[in-house]
Coordinates of C-alpha atoms in Angstrom, one line a residue:
Chain A
X23 CA 266.1 -14.9 249.9
X24 CA 267.7 -18.1 251.1
X25 CA 266.8 -18.7 254.7
X26 CA 268.6 -21.2 256.8
X27 CA 267.0 -23.0 259.8
X28 CA 269.3 -24.5 262.4
X29 CA 268.6 -27.3 264.9
X30 CA 271.0 -28.7 267.5
X31 CA 271.2 -31.6 269.8
X32 CA 274.0 -33.0 272.0
X33 CA 274.2 -36.6 272.9
X34 CA 276.4 -38.8 275.0
X35 CA 278.5 -41.2 273.0
X36 CA 276.4 -44.3 273.4
X37 CA 274.8 -46.4 270.7
X38 CA 271.7 -46.3 272.9
X39 CA 271.2 -42.8 271.5
X40 CA 271.2 -43.7 267.8
X41 CA 267.5 -43.9 267.5
X42 CA 267.1 -40.5 269.1
X43 CA 269.5 -39.1 266.5
X44 CA 267.6 -40.7 263.6
X45 CA 264.3 -39.3 264.9
X46 CA 265.9 -35.8 265.3
X47 CA 267.1 -35.9 261.7
X48 CA 264.0 -37.5 260.2
X49 CA 261.6 -35.1 262.0
X50 CA 263.3 -31.9 261.0
X51 CA 264.0 -33.1 257.4
X52 CA 260.3 -34.0 257.0
X53 CA 259.0 -30.7 258.4
X54 CA 261.3 -28.9 256.0
X55 CA 259.9 -30.7 252.9
X56 CA 262.4 -33.5 252.3
X57 CA 260.8 -36.8 251.3
X58 CA 261.0 -40.6 251.4
X59 CA 264.2 -41.8 249.8
X60 CA 266.2 -38.6 250.5
X61 CA 265.3 -38.8 254.2
X62 CA 266.2 -42.5 254.3
X63 CA 269.6 -41.7 252.8
X64 CA 270.3 -38.8 255.2
X65 CA 269.1 -40.9 258.2
X66 CA 271.4 -43.8 257.4
X67 CA 274.4 -41.6 256.6
X68 CA 274.1 -39.8 260.0
X69 CA 273.6 -43.0 261.9
X70 CA 276.7 -44.5 260.3
X71 CA 278.7 -41.3 261.1
X72 CA 277.6 -41.2 264.7
X73 CA 278.3 -44.9 265.1
X74 CA 281.8 -44.4 263.8
X75 CA 282.4 -41.6 266.2
X76 CA 281.1 -43.7 269.1
X77 CA 283.1 -46.8 268.2
X78 CA 286.3 -45.4 266.7
X79 CA 286.8 -41.8 267.9
X80 CA 285.6 -42.4 271.4
X81 CA 286.0 -46.2 271.6
X82 CA 282.7 -46.6 273.4
X83 CA 283.5 -44.2 276.2
X84 CA 279.9 -43.1 277.0
X85 CA 281.2 -40.1 279.1
X86 CA 282.1 -38.3 275.9
X87 CA 279.7 -36.2 273.9
X88 CA 278.8 -35.5 270.3
X89 CA 277.4 -32.2 269.1
X90 CA 275.0 -32.5 266.2
X91 CA 273.9 -29.4 264.2
X92 CA 271.4 -29.6 261.4
X93 CA 271.1 -26.7 258.9
X94 CA 268.4 -26.7 256.4
X95 CA 268.2 -24.2 253.5
X96 CA 266.2 -23.8 250.4
X97 CA 268.8 -25.8 248.5
X98 CA 270.2 -28.4 250.9
X99 CA 270.4 -30.0 254.3
X100 CA 273.7 -30.2 256.1
X101 CA 274.7 -32.0 259.2
X102 CA 277.8 -31.1 261.2
X103 CA 279.1 -33.6 263.8
X104 CA 281.7 -32.5 266.3
X105 CA 283.6 -34.8 268.6
X106 CA 286.8 -34.5 270.7
X107 CA 287.9 -38.1 270.2
X108 CA 290.6 -39.7 268.1
X109 CA 290.7 -38.9 264.4
X110 CA 289.8 -41.9 262.3
X111 CA 290.6 -42.8 258.8
X112 CA 288.1 -41.4 256.4
X113 CA 289.1 -41.9 252.8
X114 CA 287.5 -45.0 251.5
X115 CA 286.0 -44.2 248.2
X116 CA 285.9 -47.7 246.9
X117 CA 283.1 -50.1 247.8
X118 CA 284.3 -52.5 250.5
X119 CA 285.1 -56.0 249.3
X120 CA 282.5 -57.8 251.3
X121 CA 283.6 -61.3 250.1
X122 CA 287.1 -60.7 251.2
X123 CA 285.9 -59.3 254.5
X124 CA 283.8 -62.3 255.2
X125 CA 286.7 -64.6 254.5
X126 CA 289.0 -62.6 256.8
X127 CA 286.2 -62.3 259.4
X128 CA 286.4 -58.5 259.3
X129 CA 283.6 -56.1 259.7
X130 CA 283.5 -52.4 259.2
X131 CA 284.6 -50.0 256.5
X132 CA 281.0 -50.1 255.3
X133 CA 279.9 -47.0 257.1
X134 CA 282.3 -44.6 255.5
X135 CA 281.4 -46.0 252.0
X136 CA 277.7 -45.6 252.7
X137 CA 278.1 -42.0 253.9
X138 CA 280.0 -41.1 250.8
X139 CA 277.5 -42.9 248.5
X140 CA 274.4 -41.5 250.2
X141 CA 275.4 -37.8 250.6
X142 CA 276.2 -35.2 248.0
X143 CA 279.3 -33.9 249.8
X144 CA 281.2 -35.0 252.9
X145 CA 284.2 -33.4 254.6
X146 CA 286.1 -34.6 257.7
X147 CA 288.6 -32.2 259.3
X148 CA 290.4 -31.7 262.6
X149 CA 290.6 -28.3 264.1
X150 CA 292.3 -28.0 267.5
X151 CA 291.1 -30.8 269.6
X152 CA 287.9 -31.3 267.6
X153 CA 286.9 -33.5 264.7
X154 CA 284.3 -32.0 262.4
X155 CA 282.4 -34.1 259.9
X156 CA 280.1 -32.2 257.6
X157 CA 277.8 -33.8 255.2
X158 CA 275.2 -32.3 252.9
X159 CA 272.4 -33.5 250.7
X160 CA 270.9 -31.3 248.0
X161 CA 267.2 -31.0 247.6
X162 CA 265.9 -33.3 244.8
Chain B
X5 CA 264.4 -45.7 272.0
X6 CA 262.7 -47.5 269.2
X7 CA 262.0 -51.2 269.8
X8 CA 263.8 -54.0 268.1
X9 CA 262.8 -57.5 268.7
X10 CA 263.5 -61.0 267.4
X11 CA 261.1 -63.9 267.2
X12 CA 262.3 -67.4 266.6
X13 CA 260.2 -70.2 265.2
X14 CA 260.5 -73.3 263.0
X15 CA 258.8 -73.9 259.6
X16 CA 259.1 -77.1 257.6
X17 CA 262.2 -78.0 259.7
X18 CA 264.0 -74.7 259.0
X19 CA 264.8 -72.1 261.7
X20 CA 263.1 -68.8 261.0
X21 CA 264.1 -65.6 262.7
X22 CA 261.6 -62.7 262.4
X23 CA 263.1 -59.3 262.8
X24 CA 261.0 -56.4 264.0
X25 CA 261.9 -52.7 264.2
X26 CA 265.2 -51.0 263.7
X27 CA 268.5 -52.8 263.5
X28 CA 271.5 -50.6 264.3
X29 CA 274.8 -50.7 266.2
X30 CA 272.9 -50.8 269.4
X31 CA 270.4 -53.6 268.6
X32 CA 272.8 -55.7 266.4
X33 CA 274.0 -57.6 269.4
X34 CA 270.5 -59.1 269.8
X35 CA 270.7 -60.5 266.3
X36 CA 274.2 -61.7 267.0
X37 CA 273.0 -63.6 270.1
X38 CA 270.1 -65.2 268.2
X39 CA 272.4 -66.4 265.4
X40 CA 275.0 -67.7 267.8
X41 CA 272.3 -69.7 269.7
X42 CA 271.2 -71.4 266.5
X43 CA 274.7 -72.2 265.3
X44 CA 275.6 -73.6 268.7
X45 CA 272.6 -75.9 268.4
X46 CA 273.8 -76.9 265.0
X47 CA 270.6 -75.4 263.4
X48 CA 272.3 -74.0 260.4
X49 CA 269.5 -73.8 257.9
X50 CA 268.3 -70.3 258.8
X51 CA 265.7 -68.1 257.2
X52 CA 265.7 -64.5 258.3
X53 CA 262.3 -62.9 257.6
X54 CA 262.7 -59.1 257.3
X55 CA 259.0 -58.3 256.7
X56 CA 258.8 -56.2 259.9
X57 CA 262.3 -54.8 259.7
X58 CA 261.9 -51.1 259.3
X59 CA 265.6 -50.0 259.2
X60 CA 269.0 -51.5 258.9
X61 CA 272.5 -49.9 259.4
X62 CA 275.8 -51.5 258.4
X63 CA 276.2 -52.9 261.9
X64 CA 273.3 -55.2 261.2
X65 CA 274.8 -56.3 257.9
X66 CA 278.1 -56.9 259.8
X67 CA 276.3 -59.6 261.9
X68 CA 275.3 -61.5 258.7
X69 CA 278.9 -61.2 257.5
X70 CA 280.3 -62.6 260.8
X71 CA 278.4 -65.8 260.8
X72 CA 277.7 -66.8 257.2
X73 CA 281.0 -68.8 256.8
X74 CA 280.4 -70.8 260.0
X75 CA 276.9 -71.6 258.9
X76 CA 278.0 -72.6 255.4
X77 CA 280.9 -74.7 256.8
X78 CA 278.2 -76.8 258.6
X79 CA 276.3 -77.3 255.3
X80 CA 273.7 -74.7 256.0
X81 CA 272.9 -71.2 254.9
X82 CA 271.3 -67.9 255.9
X83 CA 268.6 -66.9 253.5
X84 CA 267.0 -63.5 253.8
X85 CA 263.4 -62.9 252.8
X86 CA 260.5 -60.3 252.6
X87 CA 262.7 -57.2 252.5
X88 CA 261.2 -53.8 251.9
X89 CA 262.8 -51.8 249.1
X90 CA 264.3 -49.4 251.6
X91 CA 266.1 -52.2 253.5
X92 CA 267.1 -54.0 250.3
X93 CA 268.7 -50.8 249.0
X94 CA 271.2 -50.9 251.8
X95 CA 272.2 -54.6 251.1
X96 CA 272.4 -53.7 247.4
X97 CA 274.6 -50.7 247.9
X98 CA 277.2 -52.9 249.6
X99 CA 277.0 -55.8 247.1
X100 CA 275.3 -58.3 249.3
X101 CA 272.9 -59.8 246.7
X102 CA 275.9 -61.4 245.0
X103 CA 276.9 -63.2 248.2
X104 CA 273.6 -64.0 250.0
X105 CA 270.3 -65.4 248.8
X106 CA 267.8 -62.6 249.2
X107 CA 264.4 -64.1 248.3
X108 CA 260.8 -62.9 248.0
X109 CA 259.3 -64.9 250.9
X110 CA 259.8 -67.9 253.1
X111 CA 258.4 -70.4 250.6
X112 CA 261.0 -69.3 248.1
X113 CA 263.7 -69.8 250.8
X114 CA 262.4 -73.3 251.6
X115 CA 262.3 -74.2 247.9
X116 CA 265.8 -72.8 247.6
X117 CA 267.1 -74.9 250.5
X118 CA 265.4 -78.0 249.1
X119 CA 266.7 -77.6 245.6

């Protein structure tokens, strides 16, 4: 039988809380048998996603909140991030052109690419007033 | 919150920045300030030692992107050393090794500056 364990936290939209989110993800992933490189991938992807929500969806308004739900089953680990901010562009499948960005003094665009590279599936949808980003990593 | 700290020293006339801890969108501003300080002082031959850097997110890489042109325009460079495999993987995923010197250790960086 495939059992699913669910964990949840809610954070205010401040980059100050990123390390708490990483610890939350890492701790539960470890206790559910995920290892080294896979945990590193998941941790970075979630950090990038939460950072994007804070900066782009909420534009650093720390009074806003992000709901983070982690579901771990026998076959995979999924994270659902819910915010009520602006919808941001989430369709970059190409690696960012870092050389061009340096020349144009642009940063950013790297997070979305990292998320898509590091996770096995990613979806981003808006339902009502809420943005829902779901990302999953299959067990090795 | 996990600690992130920066130590600054000089070795063989080159500025060395030691990074400790976790570099994310929250702590990236500390690195930004450190690099800005050096550039303002026209110290543009910079070695960033990542031996104690446990984690990096793209916000950290963004800081290196923001200042590399200024440093190179002044005849200097930012050379990165002593990266763990985990940290290197993030730089590699985004194609940084083609644009930045990422070297084994400080001695290699100094040799590279001198060559």
